[in-house]
Coordinates of C-alpha atoms in Angstrom, one line a residue:
M12 CA 31.5 -16.0 8.4
N13 CA 29.0 -16.8 5.8
H14 CA 25.6 -15.0 5.7
S15 CA 22.7 -16.9 4.0
T16 CA 20.6 -14.9 1.6
Q17 CA 17.1 -14.4 2.9
V18 CA 14.1 -15.4 0.7
F19 CA 12.2 -12.2 1.6
P20 CA 13.3 -8.8 3.1
A21 CA 13.4 -9.0 6.9
I22 CA 11.2 -6.0 7.9
P23 CA 10.5 -5.6 11.6
T24 CA 6.8 -5.4 12.6
Q25 CA 5.6 -3.2 15.5
L26 CA 2.3 -2.0 16.8
T27 CA 1.6 1.7 16.3
G28 CA -1.7 2.1 18.2
Q29 CA -3.5 3.5 15.2
T30 CA -7.0 2.4 14.2
L31 CA -6.9 1.2 10.6
V32 CA -9.9 -0.1 8.6
S33 CA -9.4 -3.2 6.6
H34 CA -11.1 -3.6 3.2
A35 CA -11.3 0.2 3.1
G36 CA -10.9 0.0 -0.7
L37 CA -14.5 -1.2 -0.9
S38 CA -15.4 2.4 -0.4
V39 CA -15.1 2.6 -4.2
L40 CA -18.1 0.2 -4.5
T41 CA -20.1 1.9 -1.7
S42 CA -19.7 5.3 -3.5
F43 CA -20.7 3.6 -6.8
L44 CA -23.9 2.1 -5.2
N45 CA -24.8 5.5 -3.8
A46 CA -24.3 7.1 -7.2
L47 CA -26.7 4.6 -8.6
D48 CA -29.4 5.4 -6.0
F49 CA -29.4 1.8 -5.0
R50 CA -31.2 2.3 -1.7
S51 CA -34.3 3.9 -3.1
L52 CA -34.5 1.4 -6.0
C53 CA -34.3 -1.6 -3.6
E54 CA -36.9 0.0 -1.3
D55 CA -39.3 0.1 -4.2
R56 CA -38.6 -3.5 -5.2
F57 CA -38.1 -5.3 -2.0
S58 CA -39.9 -3.4 0.8
Q59 CA -42.3 -6.4 1.3
F60 CA -39.4 -8.6 2.5
V61 CA -38.7 -6.5 5.6
P62 CA -41.0 -5.2 8.3
A63 CA -42.2 -1.6 7.9
S64 CA -40.4 -0.5 11.1
A65 CA -37.2 -2.5 10.4
T66 CA -34.0 -0.5 10.9
H67 CA -32.1 -2.4 8.2
R68 CA -33.7 -1.8 4.9
P69 CA -33.5 -4.0 1.8
G70 CA -30.9 -1.8 0.0
K71 CA -28.5 -2.0 3.0
I72 CA -28.9 -5.8 3.4
L73 CA -28.5 -6.6 -0.3
G74 CA -25.7 -4.0 -0.8
A75 CA -23.8 -5.4 2.2
L76 CA -24.1 -8.9 1.0
A77 CA -22.9 -7.9 -2.5
L78 CA -19.9 -6.0 -1.0
S79 CA -19.1 -9.0 1.1
L80 CA -19.1 -11.3 -1.9
A81 CA -17.0 -8.9 -4.0
A82 CA -14.5 -8.8 -1.2
G83 CA -14.1 -12.5 -1.1
G84 CA -16.9 -13.7 1.2
E85 CA -18.4 -17.2 0.6
Q86 CA -21.2 -17.3 3.2
A87 CA -23.7 -14.9 4.6
T88 CA -21.8 -14.8 7.8
D89 CA -18.8 -13.3 6.0
I90 CA -20.6 -10.0 6.1
D91 CA -18.9 -9.7 9.5
Q92 CA -15.9 -8.1 7.7
L93 CA -18.1 -5.1 7.0
R94 CA -19.6 -5.1 10.5
A95 CA -16.1 -4.7 11.9
A96 CA -15.8 -1.2 10.3
P97 CA -19.0 0.7 11.2
D98 CA -17.3 4.1 10.6
L99 CA -16.9 3.2 6.9
F100 CA -19.8 0.9 6.1
G101 CA -22.3 2.1 8.7
P102 CA -24.6 -0.2 10.7
V103 CA -24.7 -3.7 9.2
A104 CA -27.5 -6.2 9.7
S105 CA -26.9 -9.1 12.1
D106 CA -26.7 -12.7 10.9
A107 CA -30.2 -13.4 12.3
T108 CA -31.6 -10.4 10.3
I109 CA -30.1 -11.7 7.1
S110 CA -31.4 -15.2 7.9
R111 CA -35.0 -13.9 8.3
F112 CA -34.6 -11.9 5.1
M113 CA -33.6 -15.0 3.1
G114 CA -36.5 -16.9 4.8
R115 CA -39.0 -14.4 3.4
I116 CA -37.4 -14.8 0.0
K117 CA -37.9 -18.5 0.3
E118 CA -41.6 -17.9 0.9
Q119 CA -42.0 -15.5 -2.1
P120 CA -39.4 -16.6 -4.7
E121 CA -41.3 -15.3 -7.7
A122 CA -41.7 -11.8 -6.2
F123 CA -38.0 -11.6 -5.4
S124 CA -36.9 -12.9 -8.8
Y125 CA -39.1 -10.3 -10.6
G126 CA -38.0 -7.5 -8.3
F127 CA -34.3 -8.4 -8.7
A128 CA -34.6 -8.7 -12.5
T129 CA -36.2 -5.3 -12.9
M130 CA -33.8 -3.7 -10.4
T131 CA -30.7 -5.0 -12.3
R132 CA -32.2 -3.9 -15.6
S133 CA -32.8 -0.4 -14.3
L134 CA -29.2 -0.2 -13.0
R135 CA -27.7 -1.6 -16.2
S136 CA -29.6 0.9 -18.3
K137 CA -28.3 3.7 -16.1
V138 CA -24.7 2.5 -16.2
W139 CA -24.7 1.8 -19.9
A140 CA -26.1 5.3 -20.6
A141 CA -23.4 6.8 -18.4
A142 CA -20.7 4.9 -20.4
G143 CA -21.2 7.4 -23.3
P144 CA -19.4 6.4 -26.4
R145 CA -18.6 3.0 -24.8
N146 CA -22.3 2.2 -24.3
P147 CA -22.6 -1.5 -25.6
A148 CA -26.2 -0.8 -26.7
R149 CA -25.1 2.1 -28.9
L150 CA -22.2 0.2 -30.4
A151 CA -24.3 -2.8 -31.3
T152 CA -25.1 -3.1 -35.0
A153 CA -26.0 -5.9 -37.4
T154 CA -22.3 -6.3 -38.5
N155 CA -20.9 -5.9 -34.9
P156 CA -23.7 -7.1 -32.6
L157 CA -23.7 -7.5 -28.9
I158 CA -22.6 -11.0 -28.1
I159 CA -24.5 -13.1 -25.5
D160 CA -22.6 -16.2 -24.4
I161 CA -24.6 -19.1 -23.0
D162 CA -23.0 -21.9 -21.1
A163 CA -23.7 -24.5 -18.4
S164 CA -21.4 -25.3 -15.5
L165 CA -21.4 -27.6 -12.4
V166 CA -21.5 -26.5 -8.8
H167 CA -20.7 -29.4 -6.4
V168 CA -22.2 -29.5 -2.9
H169 CA -21.3 -31.7 0.0
S170 CA -24.6 -31.9 1.9
E171 CA -28.2 -32.5 1.0
K172 CA -29.9 -29.5 -0.6
E173 CA -33.3 -29.0 -2.2
S174 CA -33.3 -30.1 -6.0
S175 CA -29.6 -31.1 -5.9
A176 CA -28.8 -34.3 -7.9
G177 CA -26.0 -36.3 -9.3
T178 CA -23.9 -34.9 -12.1
Y179 CA -22.5 -36.5 -15.2
K180 CA -19.0 -36.2 -13.7
G181 CA -19.9 -38.4 -10.8
G182 CA -20.4 -35.5 -8.4
Y183 CA -23.5 -34.1 -6.7
G184 CA -25.0 -30.7 -6.8
F185 CA -26.4 -28.2 -9.4
S186 CA -25.9 -27.4 -13.1
P187 CA -26.6 -23.7 -13.5
M188 CA -27.2 -22.3 -17.0
I189 CA -25.5 -18.9 -17.4
A190 CA -26.0 -16.1 -19.9
M191 CA -23.3 -13.4 -20.2
A192 CA -22.7 -10.3 -22.3
D193 CA -19.4 -9.9 -24.0
Y194 CA -18.7 -6.5 -25.4
G195 CA -15.0 -6.9 -26.0
K196 CA -11.8 -6.2 -24.1
A197 CA -11.7 -2.6 -25.3
H198 CA -14.8 -1.7 -23.3
G199 CA -14.4 -3.9 -20.2
T200 CA -14.6 -7.6 -19.6
G201 CA -18.3 -8.1 -20.0
E202 CA -21.0 -9.0 -17.4
V203 CA -23.5 -11.7 -16.4
L204 CA -27.1 -11.2 -17.5
A205 CA -28.8 -14.2 -16.0
V206 CA -28.1 -17.3 -13.8
Q207 CA -30.6 -20.1 -13.9
L208 CA -30.0 -22.6 -11.1
R209 CA -30.8 -26.2 -12.2
P210 CA -30.5 -29.7 -10.7
G211 CA -27.2 -31.4 -11.3
N212 CA -28.7 -34.1 -13.6
R213 CA -30.0 -31.5 -16.1
G214 CA -28.1 -31.8 -19.4
A215 CA -26.1 -29.0 -20.8
N216 CA -27.7 -29.6 -24.3
S217 CA -31.2 -28.8 -23.2
A218 CA -32.9 -26.6 -25.7
K219 CA -35.6 -25.7 -23.2
S220 CA -33.0 -24.4 -20.7
H221 CA -31.2 -22.4 -23.4
I222 CA -34.5 -20.8 -24.4
E223 CA -35.4 -20.0 -20.9
V224 CA -32.1 -18.4 -19.9
L225 CA -32.0 -16.5 -23.2
G226 CA -35.4 -15.0 -22.4
Q227 CA -34.1 -13.9 -19.0
A228 CA -31.0 -12.4 -20.6
L229 CA -33.0 -10.5 -23.3
A230 CA -35.3 -9.1 -20.6
Q231 CA -32.1 -7.5 -19.0
L232 CA -31.2 -5.5 -22.1
P233 CA -31.9 -1.8 -22.1
D234 CA -34.6 -0.1 -24.3
D235 CA -32.0 0.5 -27.1
F236 CA -32.5 -3.1 -28.2
Y237 CA -36.2 -2.6 -28.7
D238 CA -38.1 -0.5 -31.2
E239 CA -40.9 2.0 -30.5
H240 CA -43.4 -0.8 -30.4
G241 CA -41.5 -2.9 -27.8
N242 CA -40.3 -5.4 -30.3
L243 CA -36.8 -6.9 -30.0
V244 CA -34.3 -5.7 -32.6
G245 CA -32.7 -9.2 -33.0
E246 CA -30.2 -8.3 -35.6
K247 CA -28.2 -6.3 -33.0
I248 CA -27.6 -9.5 -30.9
L249 CA -25.5 -12.6 -31.5
V250 CA -25.8 -15.6 -29.3
R251 CA -22.7 -17.7 -29.0
T252 CA -22.6 -21.2 -27.5
D253 CA -20.7 -24.5 -27.6
N254 CA -21.9 -27.8 -29.0
A255 CA -24.7 -27.9 -26.4
G256 CA -26.5 -25.0 -28.1
S257 CA -26.5 -26.3 -31.6
S258 CA -29.8 -28.1 -31.4
R259 CA -32.2 -27.3 -34.2
E260 CA -35.0 -26.3 -31.8
F261 CA -32.9 -23.6 -30.2
L262 CA -31.5 -22.3 -33.5
H263 CA -34.9 -22.1 -34.9
H264 CA -36.0 -20.2 -31.9
L265 CA -33.1 -17.7 -32.4
D266 CA -34.1 -17.4 -36.1
S267 CA -37.7 -16.6 -35.2
L268 CA -36.4 -13.7 -33.0
G269 CA -34.1 -12.5 -35.8
I270 CA -31.1 -13.1 -33.6
Q271 CA -27.7 -14.0 -35.1
F272 CA -26.0 -17.1 -33.7
S273 CA -22.5 -18.7 -33.7
T274 CA -22.4 -22.2 -32.2
S275 CA -19.9 -25.0 -32.2
Y276 CA -21.0 -28.1 -34.1
S277 CA -20.0 -31.7 -33.9
L278 CA -19.0 -33.0 -37.3
P279 CA -21.1 -36.0 -38.4
V280 CA -19.5 -39.2 -39.7
I281 CA -19.0 -38.6 -43.4
K282 CA -17.5 -40.2 -46.5
E283 CA -13.8 -40.8 -46.9
R284 CA -13.6 -38.5 -49.9
F285 CA -14.6 -35.6 -47.6
V286 CA -11.7 -36.5 -45.3
R287 CA -9.4 -36.3 -48.2
W288 CA -10.7 -33.0 -49.2
I289 CA -10.0 -31.7 -45.7
D290 CA -6.4 -32.7 -46.2
E291 CA -6.0 -30.3 -49.2
K292 CA -5.1 -27.1 -47.4
K293 CA -4.8 -25.2 -50.6
Y294 CA -8.5 -24.5 -50.5
W295 CA -8.2 -23.0 -47.0
E296 CA -7.2 -19.6 -45.7
P297 CA -5.0 -18.7 -42.7
A298 CA -6.8 -18.2 -39.4
L299 CA -6.4 -15.1 -37.2
T300 CA -5.3 -14.8 -33.6
A301 CA -7.3 -13.0 -30.9
D302 CA -5.4 -9.8 -31.8
G303 CA -6.2 -10.1 -35.5
Q304 CA -2.8 -11.3 -36.6
Q305 CA -2.5 -14.1 -39.2
R306 CA -1.5 -17.6 -38.0
D307 CA 0.7 -19.8 -40.1
D308 CA -0.4 -23.1 -38.5
A309 CA -4.2 -22.8 -38.5
W310 CA -6.6 -22.7 -41.4
V311 CA -10.4 -22.0 -41.8
I312 CA -12.8 -22.6 -44.7
D313 CA -16.5 -22.2 -45.6
A314 CA -17.7 -25.8 -46.1
S315 CA -21.4 -25.0 -46.6
K316 CA -21.2 -26.2 -50.2
V317 CA -19.7 -29.5 -49.3
L318 CA -21.5 -30.4 -46.0
E319 CA -25.3 -30.3 -46.5
L320 CA -27.2 -29.0 -43.4
K321 CA -30.8 -30.3 -43.2
D322 CA -33.6 -28.8 -41.2
Y323 CA -31.5 -25.9 -39.9
P324 CA -32.7 -22.2 -40.2
P325 CA -32.3 -20.6 -43.6
G326 CA -29.0 -19.0 -44.2
T327 CA -27.1 -21.3 -41.8
R328 CA -23.5 -21.9 -42.9
I329 CA -20.9 -24.3 -41.6
Y330 CA -17.2 -23.3 -41.2
L331 CA -14.3 -25.6 -40.5
R332 CA -11.1 -24.9 -38.6
A333 CA -7.9 -27.0 -38.7
E334 CA -4.9 -26.6 -36.4
P335 CA -2.2 -28.9 -35.1
L336 CA -3.1 -31.4 -32.4
H337 CA -2.2 -30.4 -28.9
P338 CA 0.4 -32.6 -27.2
G339 CA -1.2 -35.8 -25.9
A340 CA -4.4 -35.3 -27.9
K341 CA -5.7 -38.4 -29.6
A342 CA -6.5 -38.2 -33.3
N343 CA -10.0 -39.1 -34.6
L344 CA -11.4 -39.9 -38.0
F345 CA -11.0 -36.3 -39.2
D346 CA -7.4 -35.8 -37.9
T347 CA -5.7 -37.7 -40.7
D348 CA -3.0 -35.1 -41.4
G349 CA -2.1 -34.3 -37.8
N350 CA -4.5 -31.4 -37.5
R351 CA -7.6 -31.2 -35.3
V352 CA -10.6 -30.2 -37.4
T353 CA -13.5 -28.5 -35.6
A354 CA -16.7 -26.8 -36.9
F355 CA -19.1 -24.1 -36.0
L356 CA -22.5 -22.9 -37.5
T357 CA -23.5 -19.3 -38.0
N358 CA -26.1 -17.2 -39.8
A359 CA -24.1 -13.9 -39.5
P360 CA -24.4 -11.4 -42.3
R361 CA -20.6 -11.2 -42.6
F362 CA -18.7 -13.7 -44.7
N363 CA -15.1 -13.1 -43.7
V364 CA -14.1 -16.6 -42.8
A365 CA -11.1 -15.8 -40.6
F366 CA -13.0 -13.0 -38.8
L367 CA -16.0 -15.3 -38.0
D368 CA -13.7 -18.0 -36.7
A369 CA -11.8 -15.6 -34.4
R370 CA -15.0 -14.1 -33.1
H371 CA -16.4 -17.6 -32.3
R372 CA -13.2 -18.7 -30.6
A373 CA -13.4 -15.7 -28.3
R374 CA -16.2 -17.6 -26.6
G375 CA -13.5 -18.8 -24.3
R376 CA -13.7 -15.6 -22.3
C377 CA -17.1 -16.8 -20.9
E378 CA -15.2 -19.5 -19.1
N379 CA -13.3 -16.8 -17.1
R380 CA -16.6 -15.1 -16.2
I381 CA -18.0 -18.4 -14.9
K382 CA -14.8 -18.9 -12.9
T383 CA -15.2 -15.4 -11.5
L384 CA -18.9 -16.0 -10.7
K385 CA -18.0 -19.0 -8.7
N386 CA -15.3 -17.1 -6.8
A387 CA -17.9 -14.5 -6.0
G388 CA -20.3 -16.9 -4.3
L389 CA -21.8 -19.2 -6.8
G390 CA -19.3 -21.9 -6.0
K391 CA -20.6 -22.4 -2.5
L392 CA -24.4 -22.3 -2.2
P393 CA -25.1 -21.9 1.6
Y394 CA -28.8 -22.7 1.9
W395 CA -30.9 -25.8 1.8
S396 CA -33.8 -24.1 0.0
F397 CA -33.6 -24.0 -3.8
A398 CA -35.2 -20.5 -3.9
A399 CA -32.7 -19.1 -1.3
N400 CA -29.8 -20.6 -3.3
Q401 CA -31.2 -19.0 -6.5
A402 CA -31.3 -15.7 -4.7
W403 CA -27.7 -16.3 -3.6
A404 CA -26.7 -16.9 -7.2
D405 CA -28.4 -13.7 -8.2
L406 CA -26.4 -11.8 -5.5
A407 CA -23.1 -13.4 -6.8
M408 CA -24.1 -12.2 -10.3
F409 CA -24.7 -8.7 -8.9
A410 CA -21.3 -8.6 -7.1
V411 CA -19.6 -9.5 -10.4
N412 CA -21.5 -7.0 -12.3
L413 CA -20.7 -4.2 -9.9
V414 CA -17.1 -4.5 -10.8
A415 CA -17.9 -4.9 -14.5
W416 CA -20.0 -1.7 -14.5
L417 CA -17.2 0.1 -12.6
Q418 CA -14.8 -0.8 -15.4
L419 CA -17.3 0.2 -18.1
A420 CA -18.6 3.5 -16.8
V421 CA -16.1 4.9 -14.3
L422 CA -12.6 3.9 -15.5
P423 CA -11.2 6.0 -18.3
G424 CA -11.0 4.3 -21.7
G425 CA -8.0 2.1 -22.2
H426 CA -7.2 1.9 -18.5
K427 CA -5.2 -1.2 -17.6
A428 CA -7.7 -2.1 -14.8
S429 CA -10.5 -2.3 -17.3
V430 CA -9.6 -6.0 -17.9
W431 CA -8.7 -6.9 -14.3
D432 CA -10.2 -10.1 -12.9
L433 CA -12.2 -9.8 -9.7
K434 CA -9.4 -11.4 -7.7
R435 CA -7.0 -8.8 -8.8
W436 CA -9.4 -6.0 -7.7
R437 CA -9.5 -7.7 -4.3
Y438 CA -5.8 -7.9 -3.9
R439 CA -4.9 -4.4 -5.3
L440 CA -7.8 -2.3 -4.2
F441 CA -10.6 -3.8 -2.1
S442 CA -8.2 -5.2 0.6
M443 CA -6.5 -1.8 0.9
A444 CA -6.4 -0.5 4.5
G445 CA -7.2 3.1 5.5
K446 CA -7.9 5.4 8.4
I447 CA -10.9 7.5 9.2
V448 CA -9.7 11.1 10.0
S449 CA -12.0 13.6 11.8
G450 CA -11.4 17.3 11.4
G451 CA -13.3 20.5 10.5
R452 CA -16.6 18.8 11.5
Q453 CA -16.0 16.3 8.7
R454 CA -14.9 12.7 8.5
K455 CA -12.6 11.6 5.7
F456 CA -11.1 8.4 4.5
S457 CA -7.3 8.6 4.5
S458 CA -4.9 6.3 2.7
Q459 CA -1.3 6.5 1.6
V460 CA -2.1 4.5 -1.5
R461 CA -4.1 5.7 -4.5
P462 CA -4.4 2.7 -6.8
L463 CA -6.1 3.3 -10.2
S464 CA -5.9 7.1 -9.6
L465 CA -9.5 7.0 -8.5
R466 CA -11.1 9.2 -5.9
P467 CA -13.1 6.7 -3.9
T468 CA -15.1 9.3 -2.0
S469 CA -17.5 10.3 -4.8
F470 CA -19.0 9.4 -8.1
L471 CA -21.3 11.3 -10.4
L472 CA -23.0 9.2 -13.1
L473 CA -24.4 11.3 -15.9
P474 CA -25.2 10.2 -19.4
A475 CA -22.7 11.4 -21.9

């Protein structure tokens, strides 16, 4: 008699009668918020958005919404996953209470935006100070500045919402402009500094939008980026963008602030002799991989002496990169030798061609952050009001940053979870089940699994 091999182990399932708490791993984030004194900070910033006698205070409402988004929620009603475990998360506001809270935000959008911006800046300053030697502000120098990535994305909606419009891809929705801090894989995965919700018909190459979202991002940086007179120390910051950020207006704005930039650049139509010069790879030097290893099939070169740049900030240089065409890619005028040629502009004080190219190509990490931001709530804007949807986008940003701050200030240096995506945190920690155990006049959280070797019951944030 033949026995077929089963796809998965056949493990019997039976009810034990025990009361388990789903998403008990979120206690790591609740303890983290308590260590940040989140409740009192929210009470100071948002007390006008709830009645004075209200049971559910702003800190509990915003904290519960952020936890719900971090755990995988997509709508405000998904907060019910916390409501189902009152022993672990305490009393949770009803859907009607949250609806009234968002309604008050719709009536006072400027007050909420200012309060939220100052709150996140205060929290960021506290977390970065607690990071000690990994503090991104302390590590930022003119030669190794803090990198701020700016990029636009599309959020499609399937119903009429305020200020939604058609997109260039034929869809309908919004085109948010996002600013993100990238402080390298060795110190976490980076975080989101600002999200500016815009109508879907707004172009990605708008210099005005770039300047506005940059201003919001700079306002989020701790005091270490400002001198004793409150002036920005721009040399410690580098702004990195794609082609949409290479407008002269935006680059001149960066130059006026003393900020470094590295932006992709669309090569203009040039003479045939320049194309032939590109083919001569003997003038080029090998490119580097993301790990700093030399590549044999990619080259970079400083073309500032060959390509003249007009009306750009002083000190702007242009660099070219050549690498084999990807399978299926169509060659253009510059790809005469089977290599794709791209360019980027920079005014950085460093002149190592391969290093500058590798640093600019690391801009691809911001695409992962945008994907994570959409998975944390930005991908589905639940309200009709534009102001309420902007507040929802801010909450999604806060949920993403909670995990980023946890990686930066709590995890030990070099821990493998310091580069985990939000989805992996959900699957490996946040969705972990546990049991509330009472004994000795105390209530404790009990679990048979200790992922990450963290103690989720307590945090102590102190500057190093």
